[in-house]
Short mmCIF file of C-alpha atoms (C1' of nucleotides) in Angstrom, two decimals:
data_model
loop_
_atom_site.label_atom_id
_atom_site.label_comp_id
_atom_site.label_asym_id
_atom_site.label_seq_id
_atom_site.Cartn_x
_atom_site.Cartn_y
_atom_site.Cartn_z
CA MET A 1370 -6.30 7.37 -31.10
CA ALA A 1371 -2.66 7.26 -30.13
CA GLY A 1372 -2.59 10.69 -28.51
CA ASN A 1373 0.07 11.87 -30.90
CA GLU A 1374 -1.37 13.39 -34.07
CA THR A 1375 1.89 14.44 -35.61
CA GLY A 1376 3.67 11.46 -37.06
CA ARG A 1377 6.37 11.69 -34.41
CA ARG A 1378 7.34 8.97 -32.03
CA HIS A 1379 6.30 8.74 -28.43
CA SER A 1380 7.82 10.25 -25.33
CA ARG A 1381 7.79 8.64 -21.93
CA ASP A 1382 5.03 11.07 -21.07
CA ASP A 1383 2.85 9.85 -23.93
CA VAL A 1384 3.15 6.35 -22.55
CA VAL A 1385 2.14 7.42 -19.06
CA GLU A 1386 -0.84 9.36 -20.32
CA ALA A 1387 -2.06 6.52 -22.48
CA ALA A 1388 -1.67 4.18 -19.51
CA LEU A 1389 -3.72 6.48 -17.27
CA ARG A 1390 -6.41 6.59 -19.92
CA ILE A 1391 -6.59 2.81 -20.15
CA LEU A 1392 -6.60 2.54 -16.37
CA ASP A 1393 -9.52 4.90 -16.04
CA ASP A 1394 -11.49 3.47 -18.96
CA LEU A 1395 -10.93 -0.24 -18.48
CA GLY A 1396 -9.43 -0.75 -15.02
CA LEU A 1397 -6.20 -2.22 -13.72
CA PRO A 1398 -6.74 -5.82 -14.87
CA ASP A 1399 -7.04 -4.61 -18.46
CA LEU A 1400 -3.99 -2.39 -18.28
CA THR A 1401 -1.57 -4.77 -19.96
CA MET A 1402 1.64 -3.88 -21.71
CA ARG A 1403 0.26 -5.33 -24.93
CA ARG A 1404 -2.93 -3.33 -24.79
CA LEU A 1405 -1.00 -0.19 -23.93
CA ALA A 1406 1.29 -0.77 -26.89
CA ALA A 1407 -1.70 -1.25 -29.17
CA ALA A 1408 -3.22 2.02 -27.95
CA LEU A 1409 0.01 3.77 -28.91
CA ASP A 1410 0.29 1.91 -32.21
CA VAL A 1411 3.63 0.38 -31.35
CA GLN A 1412 4.93 -3.08 -30.64
CA PRO A 1413 4.90 -4.20 -26.98
CA SER A 1414 8.68 -4.26 -26.94
CA ALA A 1415 8.76 -0.53 -27.70
CA LEU A 1416 7.48 0.18 -24.18
CA TYR A 1417 10.65 -1.27 -22.72
CA TRP A 1418 12.64 1.56 -24.16
CA HIS A 1419 10.66 3.94 -21.90
CA PHE A 1420 10.30 1.76 -18.80
CA PRO A 1421 12.40 -1.15 -17.58
CA ASN A 1422 9.28 -3.09 -16.60
CA LYS A 1423 5.60 -2.84 -15.80
CA GLN A 1424 6.10 -2.26 -12.08
CA THR A 1425 8.08 0.88 -12.77
CA LEU A 1426 5.34 2.15 -15.03
CA LEU A 1427 2.73 1.47 -12.36
CA ALA A 1428 4.84 3.30 -9.80
CA GLU A 1429 4.88 6.31 -12.09
CA LEU A 1430 1.10 6.15 -12.41
CA ALA A 1431 0.77 5.93 -8.64
CA ASP A 1432 2.97 8.97 -8.18
CA ARG A 1433 0.89 10.98 -10.62
CA ILE A 1434 -2.38 9.91 -9.03
CA VAL A 1435 -1.38 11.02 -5.55
CA ALA A 1436 0.46 14.09 -6.81
CA ALA A 1437 -2.77 15.33 -8.35
CA ARG A 1438 -4.43 15.75 -4.98
CA ARG A 1439 -5.48 19.22 -3.99
CA VAL A 1440 -3.68 20.85 -1.10
CA PRO A 1441 -6.27 20.98 1.64
CA ALA A 1442 -7.34 24.35 2.93
CA ALA A 1443 -6.49 22.95 6.34
CA ALA A 1444 -2.84 22.97 5.29
CA ASP A 1445 -2.94 26.54 6.51
CA PRO A 1446 -0.28 26.48 9.22
CA ALA A 1447 -2.63 28.28 11.58
CA ALA A 1448 -5.28 25.57 11.34
CA ASP A 1449 -5.85 23.00 14.03
CA TRP A 1450 -3.72 19.88 13.62
CA ARG A 1451 -6.81 17.68 13.74
CA ASP A 1452 -8.30 19.48 10.78
CA ALA A 1453 -4.98 19.27 8.99
CA VAL A 1454 -4.98 15.49 9.37
CA ARG A 1455 -8.61 15.23 8.30
CA GLY A 1456 -7.91 17.46 5.31
CA GLU A 1457 -4.91 15.44 4.17
CA ALA A 1458 -6.83 12.21 4.49
CA ALA A 1459 -9.80 13.56 2.55
CA ALA A 1460 -7.57 14.97 -0.18
CA LEU A 1461 -5.88 11.62 -0.53
CA ARG A 1462 -9.19 9.80 -0.77
CA ASP A 1463 -10.39 12.19 -3.46
CA ALA A 1464 -7.20 11.72 -5.47
CA LEU A 1465 -7.51 7.93 -5.30
CA LEU A 1466 -11.13 8.08 -6.34
CA ALA A 1467 -10.26 10.26 -9.33
CA TYR A 1468 -8.94 7.24 -11.24
CA ARG A 1469 -10.52 3.86 -11.57
CA ASP A 1470 -8.66 1.38 -9.34
CA GLY A 1471 -6.51 4.27 -8.09
CA ALA A 1472 -6.25 2.85 -4.59
CA GLU A 1473 -5.08 -0.53 -5.85
CA VAL A 1474 -2.43 1.03 -8.05
CA VAL A 1475 -1.08 3.09 -5.18
CA SER A 1476 -1.29 0.18 -2.72
CA SER A 1477 0.67 -2.16 -4.93
CA THR A 1478 3.53 0.21 -5.56
CA LEU A 1479 3.58 1.27 -1.93
CA ALA A 1480 3.87 -2.33 -0.85
CA LEU A 1481 6.75 -2.80 -3.23
CA GLY A 1482 8.60 0.15 -1.76
CA LEU A 1483 8.41 1.98 -5.06
CA GLY A 1484 6.85 5.37 -5.41
CA SER A 1485 7.85 8.41 -3.48
CA PRO A 1486 7.56 8.63 0.31
CA GLU A 1487 5.83 11.98 -0.17
CA THR A 1488 2.42 10.55 0.62
CA VAL A 1489 3.22 9.21 4.05
CA ASP A 1490 5.43 12.23 4.76
CA ARG A 1491 2.63 14.70 4.19
CA LEU A 1492 0.38 12.80 6.54
CA ALA A 1493 3.16 12.58 9.11
CA ARG A 1494 3.76 16.32 8.95
CA ALA A 1495 0.10 17.01 9.58
CA VAL A 1496 0.17 14.72 12.59
CA ALA A 1497 3.42 16.25 13.84
CA ARG A 1498 1.69 19.61 14.08
CA GLY A 1499 -0.13 18.16 17.07
CA GLY A 1500 3.21 18.14 18.89
CA PHE A 1501 3.92 14.43 18.53
CA ASP A 1502 7.45 13.17 18.17
CA LEU A 1503 8.76 11.95 14.83
CA GLU A 1504 8.30 8.25 15.42
CA THR A 1505 4.76 8.64 16.69
CA SER A 1506 3.84 10.89 13.78
CA HIS A 1507 5.28 8.45 11.35
CA ARG A 1508 3.61 5.42 12.82
CA ALA A 1509 0.28 7.20 12.98
CA ALA A 1510 0.68 8.32 9.38
CA THR A 1511 1.36 4.82 8.07
CA ALA A 1512 -1.53 3.41 10.08
CA LEU A 1513 -3.84 6.07 8.69
CA LEU A 1514 -2.54 5.48 5.18
CA HIS A 1515 -3.28 1.78 5.45
CA PHE A 1516 -6.80 2.60 6.50
CA VAL A 1517 -7.27 5.06 3.63
CA LEU A 1518 -5.97 2.64 1.01
CA GLY A 1519 -7.98 -0.27 2.35
CA HIS A 1520 -11.11 1.79 2.59
CA VAL A 1521 -10.90 3.30 -0.89
CA SER A 1522 -9.88 -0.01 -2.49
CA HIS A 1523 -12.99 -1.52 -1.05
CA GLU A 1524 -15.07 1.44 -2.12
CA GLN A 1525 -13.80 1.21 -5.70
CA GLN A 1526 -14.32 -2.52 -5.81
CA ARG A 1527 -17.96 -1.97 -4.97
CA LEU A 1528 -18.29 0.66 -7.67
CA GLN A 1529 -17.19 -1.95 -10.16
CA TYR A 1530 -19.57 -4.57 -8.91
CA ASP A 1531 -22.47 -2.17 -8.90
CA SER A 1532 -21.75 -1.03 -12.45
CA LEU A 1533 -21.61 -4.66 -13.52
CA GLY A 1534 -24.90 -5.27 -11.82
CA VAL A 1535 -23.49 -8.37 -10.23
CA LEU A 1536 -25.15 -7.91 -6.90
CA ALA A 1537 -28.74 -8.79 -6.45
CA ASP A 1538 -30.42 -6.28 -4.18
CA GLY A 1539 -29.79 -7.21 -0.59
CA ASP A 1540 -27.06 -9.56 -1.65
CA ARG A 1541 -24.43 -7.24 -0.26
CA SER A 1542 -22.12 -8.39 2.49
CA PRO A 1543 -22.38 -6.67 5.85
CA PHE A 1544 -18.81 -5.56 5.20
CA ASP A 1545 -20.20 -3.15 2.62
CA GLU A 1546 -21.13 0.36 3.51
CA ASP A 1547 -24.02 2.50 2.41
CA ASP A 1548 -22.39 5.84 3.07
CA PRO A 1549 -18.71 5.52 2.19
CA ALA A 1550 -17.88 9.16 2.88
CA ALA A 1551 -19.33 8.97 6.37
CA ALA A 1552 -17.62 5.66 7.10
CA PHE A 1553 -14.37 7.17 5.88
CA ALA A 1554 -14.70 10.23 8.08
CA PHE A 1555 -15.55 8.01 11.02
CA GLY A 1556 -12.38 5.99 10.52
CA VAL A 1557 -10.22 9.07 10.25
CA ASP A 1558 -11.77 10.50 13.38
CA LEU A 1559 -10.93 7.32 15.22
CA PHE A 1560 -7.27 7.94 14.45
CA VAL A 1561 -7.43 11.58 15.38
CA GLY A 1562 -9.20 10.74 18.60
CA GLY A 1563 -6.66 8.09 19.45
CA LEU A 1564 -3.84 10.54 18.95
CA GLU A 1565 -5.61 13.14 21.03
CA LEU A 1566 -6.06 10.69 23.87
CA SER A 1567 -2.46 9.51 23.71
CA ARG A 1568 -1.32 13.09 24.11
CA SER A 1569 -3.57 13.88 27.01
CA ARG A 1570 -2.02 10.94 28.81
CA THR A 1571 1.59 12.08 28.73
CA MET B 1135 5.22 -35.48 -3.72
CA ALA B 1136 1.54 -35.16 -4.46
CA GLY B 1137 0.36 -35.57 -0.90
CA ASN B 1138 -1.65 -38.64 -1.80
CA GLU B 1139 0.42 -41.80 -1.45
CA THR B 1140 -2.36 -44.21 -2.27
CA GLY B 1141 -3.00 -44.25 -5.98
CA ARG B 1142 -6.39 -42.65 -5.48
CA ARG B 1143 -7.53 -39.44 -7.02
CA HIS B 1144 -7.65 -36.10 -5.29
CA SER B 1145 -10.30 -34.54 -3.12
CA ARG B 1146 -11.05 -30.88 -2.96
CA ASP B 1147 -9.17 -30.90 0.31
CA ASP B 1148 -6.03 -32.27 -1.30
CA VAL B 1149 -6.10 -29.38 -3.72
CA VAL B 1150 -6.42 -26.82 -0.95
CA GLU B 1151 -3.61 -28.33 1.04
CA ALA B 1152 -1.29 -28.47 -1.93
CA ALA B 1153 -2.14 -24.85 -2.69
CA LEU B 1154 -1.35 -23.79 0.86
CA ARG B 1155 1.97 -25.58 0.61
CA ILE B 1156 2.89 -23.80 -2.60
CA LEU B 1157 1.77 -20.50 -1.16
CA ASP B 1158 3.96 -20.91 1.88
CA ASP B 1159 6.97 -22.27 0.00
CA LEU B 1160 6.97 -20.06 -3.08
CA GLY B 1161 4.61 -17.17 -2.44
CA LEU B 1162 1.45 -15.90 -4.08
CA PRO B 1163 2.96 -14.93 -7.46
CA ASP B 1164 4.13 -18.51 -7.94
CA LEU B 1165 0.84 -20.05 -6.95
CA THR B 1166 -0.47 -20.69 -10.45
CA MET B 1167 -3.09 -23.19 -11.47
CA ARG B 1168 -0.55 -24.91 -13.68
CA ARG B 1169 2.03 -25.23 -10.96
CA LEU B 1170 -0.61 -26.46 -8.55
CA ALA B 1171 -1.73 -29.07 -11.05
CA ALA B 1172 1.87 -30.19 -11.53
CA ALA B 1173 2.31 -30.56 -7.77
CA LEU B 1174 -0.72 -32.85 -7.73
CA ASP B 1175 0.37 -34.72 -10.85
CA VAL B 1176 -2.73 -33.83 -12.79
CA GLN B 1177 -3.54 -31.69 -15.80
CA PRO B 1178 -4.45 -28.03 -15.10
CA SER B 1179 -7.96 -28.65 -16.31
CA ALA B 1180 -8.47 -31.20 -13.53
CA LEU B 1181 -8.50 -28.39 -10.97
CA TYR B 1182 -11.67 -27.00 -12.52
CA TRP B 1183 -13.57 -29.98 -11.40
CA HIS B 1184 -12.86 -28.96 -7.77
CA PHE B 1185 -13.10 -25.18 -8.12
CA PRO B 1186 -14.91 -23.05 -10.70
CA ASN B 1187 -11.96 -20.66 -10.92
CA LYS B 1188 -8.79 -19.46 -9.21
CA GLN B 1189 -10.52 -16.73 -7.21
CA THR B 1190 -12.74 -19.25 -5.50
CA LEU B 1191 -9.71 -21.32 -4.60
CA LEU B 1192 -7.98 -18.26 -3.16
CA ALA B 1193 -11.09 -17.42 -1.14
CA GLU B 1194 -10.95 -20.90 0.35
CA LEU B 1195 -7.29 -20.40 1.25
CA ALA B 1196 -8.13 -17.06 2.84
CA ASP B 1197 -10.86 -18.64 4.92
CA ARG B 1198 -8.53 -21.34 6.16
CA ILE B 1199 -5.79 -18.87 6.99
CA VAL B 1200 -8.00 -16.69 9.16
CA ALA B 1201 -9.89 -19.65 10.60
CA ALA B 1202 -6.61 -20.99 11.98
CA ARG B 1203 -6.20 -18.08 14.34
CA ARG B 1204 -6.14 -18.84 18.02
CA VAL B 1205 -9.01 -17.57 20.10
CA PRO B 1206 -7.48 -14.86 22.25
CA ALA B 1207 -7.50 -15.30 25.99
CA ALA B 1208 -9.10 -11.87 26.07
CA ALA B 1209 -12.17 -13.42 24.46
CA ASP B 1210 -13.10 -14.20 28.05
CA PRO B 1211 -16.41 -12.36 28.37
CA ALA B 1212 -15.27 -10.85 31.65
CA ALA B 1213 -12.22 -9.22 30.09
CA ASP B 1214 -12.05 -5.55 29.31
CA TRP B 1215 -13.36 -4.69 25.82
CA ARG B 1216 -10.12 -2.90 25.01
CA ASP B 1217 -8.12 -6.04 25.68
CA ALA B 1218 -10.63 -8.03 23.66
CA VAL B 1219 -10.07 -5.79 20.65
CA ARG B 1220 -6.31 -5.90 21.09
CA GLY B 1221 -6.43 -9.67 21.42
CA GLU B 1222 -8.51 -10.16 18.28
CA ALA B 1223 -6.24 -7.88 16.30
CA ALA B 1224 -3.11 -9.66 17.50
CA ALA B 1225 -4.59 -13.09 16.79
CA LEU B 1226 -5.47 -11.97 13.30
CA ARG B 1227 -1.98 -10.64 12.68
CA ASP B 1228 -0.46 -13.90 13.87
CA ALA B 1229 -2.71 -15.91 11.60
CA LEU B 1230 -1.80 -13.81 8.58
CA LEU B 1231 1.88 -14.09 9.38
CA ALA B 1232 1.61 -17.87 9.61
CA TYR B 1233 1.50 -18.17 5.80
CA ARG B 1234 3.70 -16.44 3.30
CA ASP B 1235 1.72 -13.61 1.65
CA GLY B 1236 -1.18 -14.45 3.95
CA ALA B 1237 -2.28 -10.82 4.24
CA GLU B 1238 -2.36 -10.37 0.47
CA VAL B 1239 -4.43 -13.49 -0.02
CA VAL B 1240 -6.96 -12.38 2.57
CA SER B 1241 -7.01 -8.79 1.29
CA SER B 1242 -7.71 -9.81 -2.26
CA THR B 1243 -10.61 -12.06 -1.42
CA LEU B 1244 -12.00 -9.57 1.05
CA ALA B 1245 -11.93 -6.86 -1.60
CA LEU B 1246 -13.80 -9.14 -3.95
CA GLY B 1247 -16.50 -9.73 -1.38
CA LEU B 1248 -15.66 -13.42 -1.24
CA GLY B 1249 -14.69 -15.16 1.94
CA SER B 1250 -16.79 -15.28 5.02
CA PRO B 1251 -17.73 -12.15 6.98
CA GLU B 1252 -16.58 -13.96 10.11
CA THR B 1253 -13.36 -11.96 10.33
CA VAL B 1254 -14.94 -8.54 10.49
CA ASP B 1255 -17.77 -9.88 12.65
CA ARG B 1256 -15.41 -11.12 15.34
CA LEU B 1257 -13.71 -7.76 15.50
CA ALA B 1258 -17.07 -6.00 15.58
CA ARG B 1259 -18.25 -8.15 18.46
CA ALA B 1260 -15.15 -7.32 20.46
CA VAL B 1261 -15.74 -3.62 19.85
CA ALA B 1262 -19.43 -3.94 20.70
CA ARG B 1263 -18.49 -5.13 24.16
CA GLY B 1264 -17.48 -1.55 24.81
CA GLY B 1265 -21.14 -0.61 24.59
CA PHE B 1266 -21.04 0.85 21.09
CA ASP B 1267 -23.98 0.55 18.77
CA LEU B 1268 -23.97 -1.87 15.86
CA GLU B 1269 -23.04 0.59 13.15
CA THR B 1270 -20.20 2.10 15.14
CA SER B 1271 -18.85 -1.32 16.03
CA HIS B 1272 -19.01 -2.39 12.44
CA ARG B 1273 -17.33 0.70 11.07
CA ALA B 1274 -14.61 0.53 13.68
CA ALA B 1275 -14.06 -3.14 12.88
CA THR B 1276 -13.65 -2.59 9.15
CA ALA B 1277 -11.33 0.35 9.74
CA LEU B 1278 -9.23 -1.76 12.09
CA LEU B 1279 -9.25 -4.65 9.62
CA HIS B 1280 -7.97 -2.39 6.86
CA PHE B 1281 -5.15 -1.29 9.12
CA VAL B 1282 -4.27 -4.87 10.05
CA LEU B 1283 -4.24 -6.07 6.45
CA GLY B 1284 -2.24 -3.10 5.23
CA HIS B 1285 0.22 -3.39 8.04
CA VAL B 1286 0.83 -7.12 7.70
CA SER B 1287 0.98 -6.95 3.89
CA HIS B 1288 3.72 -4.43 4.22
CA GLU B 1289 5.43 -6.45 6.88
CA GLN B 1290 5.41 -9.57 4.72
CA GLN B 1291 6.61 -7.66 1.69
CA ARG B 1292 9.64 -6.57 3.68
CA LEU B 1293 10.32 -10.13 4.78
CA GLN B 1294 10.53 -11.11 1.14
CA TYR B 1295 12.85 -8.27 0.22
CA ASP B 1296 15.11 -8.98 3.14
CA SER B 1297 15.35 -12.65 2.29
CA LEU B 1298 16.19 -11.73 -1.28
CA GLY B 1299 18.86 -9.38 0.00
CA VAL B 1300 17.59 -6.72 -2.35
CA LEU B 1301 18.04 -3.86 0.05
CA ALA B 1302 21.44 -2.40 0.63
CA ASP B 1303 21.85 -1.47 4.28
CA GLY B 1304 20.29 1.90 4.91
CA ASP B 1305 18.49 1.73 1.60
CA ARG B 1306 15.18 1.25 3.33
CA SER B 1307 12.38 3.72 2.86
CA PRO B 1308 11.23 5.72 5.88
CA PHE B 1309 7.92 3.94 5.39
CA ASP B 1310 9.61 0.80 6.72
CA GLU B 1311 9.57 -0.08 10.33
CA ASP B 1312 12.20 -1.58 12.57
CA ASP B 1313 9.87 -3.01 15.16
CA PRO B 1314 6.78 -4.25 13.35
CA ALA B 1315 5.13 -5.68 16.44
CA ALA B 1316 5.43 -2.39 18.30
CA ALA B 1317 4.19 -0.39 15.32
CA PHE B 1318 1.28 -2.77 15.03
CA ALA B 1319 0.35 -2.43 18.68
CA PHE B 1320 0.63 1.33 18.39
CA GLY B 1321 -1.81 1.37 15.48
CA VAL B 1322 -4.30 -0.83 17.28
CA ASP B 1323 -4.08 1.35 20.37
CA LEU B 1324 -4.86 4.37 18.24
CA PHE B 1325 -8.15 2.73 17.30
CA VAL B 1326 -8.95 1.69 20.80
CA GLY B 1327 -8.15 5.16 22.07
CA GLY B 1328 -10.30 6.77 19.43
CA LEU B 1329 -13.21 4.58 20.40
CA GLU B 1330 -12.68 5.33 24.06
CA LEU B 1331 -12.70 9.04 23.40
CA SER B 1332 -15.79 8.85 21.22
CA ARG B 1333 -17.64 7.15 24.04
CA SER B 1334 -16.59 9.62 26.70
CA ARG B 1335 -18.08 12.35 24.53
CA THR B 1336 -21.62 11.04 24.32
"C1'" DA C 544 -16.48 -38.86 -9.24
"C1'" DC C 545 -12.42 -37.34 -11.15
"C1'" DC C 546 -9.32 -36.70 -14.85
"C1'" DT C 547 -6.97 -36.29 -19.86
"C1'" DG C 548 -5.80 -33.92 -24.17
"C1'" DA C 549 -6.02 -30.35 -26.84
"C1'" DA C 550 -6.98 -26.06 -27.69
"C1'" DC C 551 -8.07 -20.73 -27.14
"C1'" DA C 552 -6.84 -16.37 -26.07
"C1'" DC C 553 -3.94 -14.27 -23.79
"C1'" DC C 554 0.45 -12.47 -20.63
"C1'" DG C 555 5.51 -9.83 -19.49
"C1'" DT C 556 10.02 -9.60 -21.19
"C1'" DT C 557 14.38 -10.01 -24.10
"C1'" DC C 558 17.20 -8.98 -27.88
"C1'" DA C 559 19.18 -8.32 -32.26
"C1'" DA C 560 18.33 -5.32 -35.75
"C1'" DG C 561 16.52 -1.28 -38.03
"C1'" DT C 562 15.97 4.17 -38.81
"C1'" DA D 121 16.30 8.47 -29.75
"C1'" DC D 122 12.83 5.32 -30.57
"C1'" DC D 123 10.95 1.32 -32.67
"C1'" DT D 124 10.23 -3.53 -35.25
"C1'" DG D 125 10.05 -8.59 -35.51
"C1'" DA D 126 10.46 -12.61 -33.64
"C1'" DA D 127 10.85 -15.32 -30.09
"C1'" DC D 128 10.72 -17.40 -25.02
"C1'" DA D 129 8.44 -18.94 -21.28
"C1'" DC D 130 4.66 -18.62 -19.38
"C1'" DC D 131 -0.73 -17.66 -17.86
"C1'" DG D 132 -6.30 -18.96 -16.71
"C1'" DT D 133 -10.01 -21.31 -18.66
"C1'" DT D 134 -13.10 -24.33 -21.66
"C1'" DC D 135 -14.76 -28.55 -23.35
"C1'" DA D 136 -15.36 -32.93 -25.35
"C1'" DA D 137 -14.05 -37.26 -24.10
"C1'" DG D 138 -12.39 -40.91 -21.14
"C1'" DT D 139 -12.62 -44.26 -16.76
#
DNA sequence: ACCTGAACACCGTTCAAGT
DNA sequence: ACCTGAACACCGTTCAAGT
């Protein structure tokens, strides 16, 4: 149950893996230091030998979640920059969806300035292949990232509600979306289109 | 200190106003039911006569924060739809910035499906003035809303860091932005441009 | 209509001490 | 190198009872 069958003590990696398991099984609100410690059969204080605090642990989880994303086929340097941007965005969405509450975990550590800048950098590089300057690429990338995180957070929240059966049929807010993948693609295309237009105007 | 100088007991409105004061003075993490009760000179349990739980209280705060936004001059039905969208987005940003952690409060209640759909509806109506169908307007509005909330959350997070003096000079991540208002306008224009392009293609 | 008092079941974090 | 034991200073929420 503790992910370590030999009687040995835990590594930092054991802690992270147990945390990811709790996150995926129970969700972010139930990922507490005390529950994590119990899953590892140690006292809560033992976790503070591996991580200075919970935020740092969450940042590590966020990094692993986004690092697990596939490299899009559109990363092919010969591919059109629009497809590169679409591919990066889709890969990011998939990675966030791979863990329960993944978008929230990544959002929170991003807001705190923790976590690596890799995520926004990759998006910015895809945009830059359209010939945009650094600042434009960067601004577009952060705007797109905000959309992706907001969209997937919302998507995952609905998953939870639906599984809890909280919503009576037809009790859904108009803010909800029947086809999340299509709504996502539409949003991404809005960005791509906006960039395209801004270029054709210079 | 309790906002009620007569010896009378508190109304639901008193509770909300005290909560908004704590939010603005101390921030969302310090807005606890116990602290709120102390500010009103009542026991924590007293709050549960006015609100069933903390989430409902936060939803009320979120509604008040967004309801306080000015109606943009561009709401003039004769104005260009692009300016209407820009105006709504800017008014929303201003409203969120008016309270400490305003964007986070609104985000959290939006994600939970609480709070009124007014916010996304207003944006959707502005978009619809460009002649887009209902679904397109709605999708564009939610995408734009996600950008606005993500952007302002990040902006407010940085305000907090700066005021705490946590960041050594030049220690800022490339995800940060020197001119938030310009970056915001750029992001909004990306949306507007994308919509414009999508229309010119039909 | 609005609140008290007391309790329940939790949190994250620190720190001296142990092996 | 990794963990225990005990504590500190908190949380949100419930519920019977009071005025």
